[in-house]
Amino acid sequence: MTTEVPPETDPGLPDDLDVSGLAAGPHEDEPHAGGLNNRLNWLRAGVLGANDGIVSTAGIVMGVAGATSDRGTILVAGVAGLVAGALSMAAGEYVSVSTQKDSELALLEEERRELRDEPEAELEELAGLYVGKGLSEDLALEVARQLTDHDALGAHAETELGIDPDDITSPWNAALASMLAFTLGALLPLLTITLFGPTLRLWVTVVSVTVALALTGWGSAKFGYGPSRRAVVRNVVGGLFAMAVTYAIGSALGTQV
Ligand SMILES: [Zn+2]
C-alpha cells in the first residue's frame, strides 16, 4: 500500500512567481549600494573636478585678458593656474581619501577583533540591526546566522558601518582622477583664449565655457539623481559670474598698473 503525499506548496507565494532572476541582483538601471553607487561616485567626482577646472581657469584667463591682450602672458597665467589647480585638487583629494581610508580600515579592524573575541554578542548585534530594519526576531536571527556563516565581516561592515570591505577607495587613484578631471576641464578655456585672436577670444571662451558648464551641471545632477534643469542654470550662472568678476577686476587693474 502506498500513501500519497501531497506536493508541497509554498503558502506565501504564487506558484508562477519567477525567482530565477534573483541571483542576478538588482535591476541594472536602479541605484543600489555597491558597485553602481561607487561608479556613480567616481563619475560625479570626475564631473565636479572638470567643472572646477573650467570655472577657475576661465576666471584666471578672463581676468588676465581683461588686463592685457598679450597672448603669451595669458597663456603663462592660464598654464600656471591649470597646474596649481590640478595639484591642489590632487593633494586635497589624497588627504581626504587617505583619512577616510584610515578610519574605514580602523573600523574594520575593530569589527574583526569583536567578531573573533565575542562572536555571540556580534551575532545578536547583527540580528538586532535587522530587527531595527523591520524583520521579526526569528527571521532576523536566521538572516544574521546565514550571513555570518557566509561572510561575517562583510555583513557587519555593510549593515553596521556602511562599508564594503572589498571596495575601499585608493587615495592615489582618487588623487590621479581628480587631477585628470581638473586638467581636462581647464584645457577648454585655456585653449579658446589662446587660440583665437584678441577680438574673438573673449566671446569664444564665454560661449564654450557656458556650453561646457551646462554639460557638467547636467552630468552632476544626472549622476546625483537630482533635477537637472536647475542644476544647469545654477552652474552656468555661477561660471558666468566668476568670469565677469575676474574680467572686471583684471580690466580695472590693467588700466592702473
Ligand atoms: Zn559588529
Tab-separated table of C-alpha atoms and ligand atoms in Angstrom:
chain	number	residue	atom	x	y	z
A	1	MET	CA	0.000	0.000	0.000
A	2	THR	CA	1.307	3.449	-0.869
A	3	THR	CA	0.474	6.703	0.766
A	4	GLU	CA	0.017	9.663	-1.480
A	5	VAL	CA	1.987	12.636	-0.262
A	6	PRO	CA	0.503	15.896	-1.462
A	7	PRO	CA	3.026	18.007	-3.307
A	8	GLU	CA	4.469	20.717	-1.101
A	9	THR	CA	3.267	24.155	-1.883
A	10	ASP	CA	4.750	27.406	-0.731
A	11	PRO	CA	1.872	29.126	1.089
A	12	GLY	CA	3.024	32.733	0.727
A	13	LEU	CA	3.987	32.963	-2.920
A	14	PRO	CA	2.035	32.432	-6.129
A	15	ASP	CA	3.083	29.245	-7.958
A	16	ASP	CA	4.161	31.047	-11.072
A	17	LEU	CA	6.420	33.598	-9.347
A	18	ASP	CA	9.634	33.724	-11.303
A	19	VAL	CA	12.570	33.818	-8.900
A	20	SER	CA	15.179	32.695	-11.398
A	21	GLY	CA	16.465	36.248	-11.802
A	22	LEU	CA	17.043	36.899	-8.091
A	23	ALA	CA	20.603	35.634	-8.112
A	24	ALA	CA	21.415	38.175	-10.788
A	25	GLY	CA	20.879	41.000	-8.281
A	26	PRO	CA	19.040	44.289	-8.652
A	27	HIS	CA	17.939	45.756	-11.959
A	28	GLU	CA	20.735	47.467	-13.766
A	29	ASP	CA	19.051	50.820	-14.164
A	30	GLU	CA	18.294	51.217	-10.467
A	31	PRO	CA	20.642	52.755	-7.921
A	32	HIS	CA	21.727	50.364	-5.199
A	33	ALA	CA	24.518	50.049	-2.676
A	34	GLY	CA	27.682	48.570	-4.109
A	35	GLY	CA	29.360	48.733	-7.478
A	36	LEU	CA	26.930	51.050	-9.229
A	37	ASN	CA	26.945	53.646	-6.469
A	38	ASN	CA	30.689	53.551	-6.410
A	39	ARG	CA	30.905	54.040	-10.168
A	40	LEU	CA	28.452	56.931	-9.889
A	41	ASN	CA	30.585	58.486	-7.168
A	42	TRP	CA	33.587	58.326	-9.452
A	43	LEU	CA	31.652	59.829	-12.343
A	44	ARG	CA	30.276	62.574	-10.141
A	45	ALA	CA	33.737	63.326	-8.737
A	46	GLY	CA	35.084	63.464	-12.302
A	47	VAL	CA	32.353	65.839	-13.434
A	48	LEU	CA	32.876	68.093	-10.413
A	49	GLY	CA	36.650	68.088	-10.935
A	50	ALA	CA	36.220	69.069	-14.590
A	51	ASN	CA	33.755	71.752	-13.523
A	52	ASP	CA	36.318	73.212	-11.096
A	53	GLY	CA	38.942	73.192	-13.828
A	54	ILE	CA	36.659	75.031	-16.243
A	55	VAL	CA	35.496	77.706	-13.795
A	56	SER	CA	38.793	78.505	-12.101
A	57	THR	CA	40.866	78.530	-15.289
A	58	ALA	CA	38.224	80.523	-17.179
A	59	GLY	CA	38.319	83.028	-14.305
A	60	ILE	CA	42.094	83.306	-14.454
A	61	VAL	CA	42.407	83.705	-18.218
A	62	MET	CA	39.467	86.137	-18.418
A	63	GLY	CA	40.991	88.193	-15.609
A	64	VAL	CA	44.354	88.383	-17.333
A	65	ALA	CA	42.682	89.006	-20.700
A	66	GLY	CA	40.910	91.964	-19.088
A	67	ALA	CA	44.301	93.465	-18.260
A	68	THR	CA	46.287	92.584	-21.386
A	69	SER	CA	45.793	91.318	-24.906
A	70	ASP	CA	49.248	89.719	-24.933
A	71	ARG	CA	48.752	86.056	-25.793
A	72	GLY	CA	51.952	84.865	-24.064
A	73	THR	CA	51.019	86.493	-20.762
A	74	ILE	CA	47.537	84.993	-20.852
A	75	LEU	CA	48.960	81.566	-21.707
A	76	VAL	CA	51.512	81.602	-18.867
A	77	ALA	CA	48.877	82.658	-16.336
A	78	GLY	CA	46.452	80.014	-17.607
A	79	VAL	CA	49.029	77.207	-17.533
A	80	ALA	CA	50.183	78.211	-14.038
A	81	GLY	CA	46.561	78.209	-12.911
A	82	LEU	CA	45.947	74.824	-14.506
A	83	VAL	CA	48.974	73.199	-12.876
A	84	ALA	CA	48.363	74.810	-9.484
A	85	GLY	CA	44.697	73.849	-9.530
A	86	ALA	CA	45.331	70.261	-10.671
A	87	LEU	CA	47.993	69.701	-7.984
A	88	SER	CA	45.879	71.343	-5.316
A	89	MET	CA	42.927	69.127	-6.251
A	90	ALA	CA	45.146	66.034	-6.205
A	91	ALA	CA	46.649	66.897	-2.823
A	92	GLY	CA	43.270	67.706	-1.301
A	93	GLU	CA	41.728	64.514	-2.649
A	94	TYR	CA	44.692	62.443	-1.473
A	95	VAL	CA	44.442	63.834	2.054
A	96	SER	CA	40.696	63.426	2.343
A	97	VAL	CA	40.535	59.914	0.865
A	98	SER	CA	43.537	58.811	2.987
A	99	THR	CA	41.772	59.979	6.127
A	100	GLN	CA	38.617	58.183	5.076
A	101	LYS	CA	40.547	55.015	4.254
A	102	ASP	CA	42.391	55.071	7.603
A	103	SER	CA	39.163	55.379	9.520
A	104	GLU	CA	37.456	52.655	7.454
A	105	LEU	CA	40.371	50.272	7.979
A	106	ALA	CA	40.408	51.038	11.715
A	107	LEU	CA	36.673	50.349	11.957
A	108	LEU	CA	37.067	47.067	10.042
A	109	GLU	CA	39.940	46.022	12.301
A	110	GLU	CA	37.840	46.744	15.373
A	111	GLU	CA	34.967	44.758	13.867
A	112	ARG	CA	37.309	41.857	13.064
A	113	ARG	CA	38.525	41.838	16.668
A	114	GLU	CA	34.967	41.871	18.040
A	115	LEU	CA	33.960	39.016	15.742
A	116	ARG	CA	36.917	36.991	16.976
A	117	ASP	CA	36.532	37.753	20.688
A	118	GLU	CA	32.766	37.850	21.141
A	119	PRO	CA	31.029	36.137	18.189
A	120	GLU	CA	27.785	35.565	20.147
A	121	ALA	CA	27.371	39.215	21.063
A	122	GLU	CA	28.153	40.166	17.462
A	123	LEU	CA	25.520	37.777	16.138
A	124	GLU	CA	22.952	39.332	18.467
A	125	GLU	CA	24.045	42.794	17.425
A	126	LEU	CA	23.623	41.950	13.751
A	127	ALA	CA	20.213	40.378	14.351
A	128	GLY	CA	19.225	43.471	16.343
A	129	LEU	CA	20.099	45.664	13.373
A	130	TYR	CA	17.815	43.589	11.128
A	131	VAL	CA	15.031	43.820	13.717
A	132	GLY	CA	15.571	47.579	13.533
A	133	LYS	CA	15.129	47.373	9.767
A	134	GLY	CA	11.756	45.662	10.286
A	135	LEU	CA	12.389	41.891	10.338
A	136	SER	CA	10.792	39.709	13.018
A	137	GLU	CA	13.199	38.482	15.721
A	138	ASP	CA	13.230	34.890	14.470
A	139	LEU	CA	13.812	35.875	10.880
A	140	ALA	CA	16.424	38.475	11.862
A	141	LEU	CA	18.350	35.842	13.803
A	142	GLU	CA	18.153	33.424	10.873
A	143	VAL	CA	19.340	36.091	8.423
A	144	ALA	CA	22.141	37.081	10.795
A	145	ARG	CA	23.203	33.421	11.176
A	146	GLN	CA	23.297	32.756	7.453
A	147	LEU	CA	25.132	35.976	6.648
A	148	THR	CA	27.603	35.309	9.454
A	149	ASP	CA	28.318	31.855	8.024
A	150	HIS	CA	28.685	33.324	4.572
A	151	ASP	CA	30.826	36.397	5.328
A	152	ALA	CA	30.649	37.686	8.876
A	153	LEU	CA	32.905	40.711	8.411
A	154	GLY	CA	31.181	41.722	5.178
A	155	ALA	CA	27.754	41.557	6.811
A	156	HIS	CA	28.820	43.652	9.808
A	157	ALA	CA	30.732	46.113	7.665
A	158	GLU	CA	27.734	46.676	5.397
A	159	THR	CA	24.943	46.732	7.963
A	160	GLU	CA	26.726	48.349	10.901
A	161	LEU	CA	29.308	50.588	9.255
A	162	GLY	CA	28.056	51.093	5.707
A	163	ILE	CA	31.448	49.992	4.322
A	164	ASP	CA	32.183	47.471	1.592
A	165	PRO	CA	35.497	45.873	2.702
A	166	ASP	CA	36.301	44.843	-0.886
A	167	ASP	CA	35.771	48.329	-2.214
A	168	ILE	CA	37.870	50.819	-0.264
A	169	THR	CA	38.933	53.758	-2.409
A	170	SER	CA	42.648	54.160	-3.033
A	171	PRO	CA	43.923	57.700	-2.217
A	172	TRP	CA	46.324	57.569	-5.181
A	173	ASN	CA	43.554	56.657	-7.619
A	174	ALA	CA	41.329	59.390	-6.255
A	175	ALA	CA	44.149	61.963	-6.464
A	176	LEU	CA	45.042	60.998	-10.021
A	177	ALA	CA	41.417	61.006	-11.151
A	178	SER	CA	40.647	64.460	-9.789
A	179	MET	CA	43.899	65.818	-11.230
A	180	LEU	CA	42.996	64.475	-14.676
A	181	ALA	CA	39.420	65.722	-14.455
A	182	PHE	CA	40.529	69.209	-13.423
A	183	THR	CA	43.129	69.329	-16.219
A	184	LEU	CA	40.610	68.274	-18.867
A	185	GLY	CA	38.212	70.982	-17.734
A	186	ALA	CA	40.941	73.623	-17.514
A	187	LEU	CA	42.184	72.930	-21.044
A	188	LEU	CA	38.957	74.238	-22.596
A	189	PRO	CA	39.155	77.929	-21.570
A	190	LEU	CA	42.948	77.827	-21.858
A	191	LEU	CA	42.752	76.708	-25.495
A	192	THR	CA	39.915	79.008	-26.551
A	193	ILE	CA	41.513	82.099	-25.047
A	194	THR	CA	44.933	81.445	-26.585
A	195	LEU	CA	43.954	80.002	-29.990
A	196	PHE	CA	41.706	82.890	-31.053
A	197	GLY	CA	42.684	86.480	-31.782
A	198	PRO	CA	42.033	89.427	-29.430
A	199	THR	CA	38.643	90.307	-30.940
A	200	LEU	CA	37.188	86.811	-30.786
A	201	ARG	CA	38.851	85.160	-27.813
A	202	LEU	CA	36.620	86.546	-25.052
A	203	TRP	CA	33.382	85.633	-26.780
A	204	VAL	CA	34.507	82.190	-27.891
A	205	THR	CA	35.637	81.490	-24.334
A	206	VAL	CA	32.392	82.704	-22.768
A	207	VAL	CA	30.257	80.674	-25.180
A	208	SER	CA	32.295	77.467	-24.943
A	209	VAL	CA	32.520	77.703	-21.142
A	210	THR	CA	28.760	78.231	-20.988
A	211	VAL	CA	28.147	75.103	-23.063
A	212	ALA	CA	30.671	73.068	-21.050
A	213	LEU	CA	29.195	74.178	-17.715
A	214	ALA	CA	25.722	73.285	-18.952
A	215	LEU	CA	27.048	69.788	-19.678
A	216	THR	CA	28.838	69.363	-16.328
A	217	GLY	CA	25.824	70.783	-14.474
A	218	TRP	CA	23.581	68.339	-16.284
A	219	GLY	CA	26.025	65.486	-15.573
A	220	SER	CA	26.378	66.183	-11.872
A	221	ALA	CA	22.597	66.326	-11.487
A	222	LYS	CA	22.188	63.161	-13.569
A	223	PHE	CA	24.674	61.178	-11.502
A	224	GLY	CA	23.243	62.568	-8.274
A	225	TYR	CA	19.605	61.830	-9.248
A	226	GLY	CA	18.677	65.486	-8.810
A	227	PRO	CA	16.581	67.716	-11.082
A	228	SER	CA	18.868	68.657	-13.952
A	229	ARG	CA	17.454	71.945	-15.306
A	230	ARG	CA	18.012	73.886	-12.103
A	231	ALA	CA	21.492	72.380	-11.759
A	232	VAL	CA	22.370	73.503	-15.288
A	233	VAL	CA	21.133	77.058	-14.661
A	234	ARG	CA	22.945	77.355	-11.313
A	235	ASN	CA	26.153	76.013	-12.788
A	236	VAL	CA	26.129	78.278	-15.847
A	237	VAL	CA	25.195	81.375	-13.827
A	238	GLY	CA	27.982	80.632	-11.321
A	239	GLY	CA	30.570	80.308	-14.100
A	240	LEU	CA	29.427	83.437	-15.927
A	241	PHE	CA	29.522	85.347	-12.654
A	242	ALA	CA	33.096	84.183	-11.964
A	243	MET	CA	34.244	85.215	-15.461
A	244	ALA	CA	32.501	88.602	-15.218
A	245	VAL	CA	34.053	89.367	-11.829
A	246	THR	CA	37.611	88.387	-12.778
A	247	TYR	CA	37.340	90.185	-16.119
A	248	ALA	CA	36.146	93.366	-14.384
A	249	ILE	CA	38.926	93.177	-11.803
A	250	GLY	CA	41.506	92.418	-14.495
A	251	SER	CA	40.331	95.366	-16.593
A	252	ALA	CA	40.382	97.724	-13.607
A	253	LEU	CA	43.869	96.621	-12.541
A	254	GLY	CA	45.116	96.585	-16.128
A	255	THR	CA	44.354	100.278	-16.682
A	256	GLN	CA	46.022	101.292	-13.393
A	257	VAL	CA	49.204	99.200	-13.412
B	1	ZN	ZN	29.522	44.109	14.650
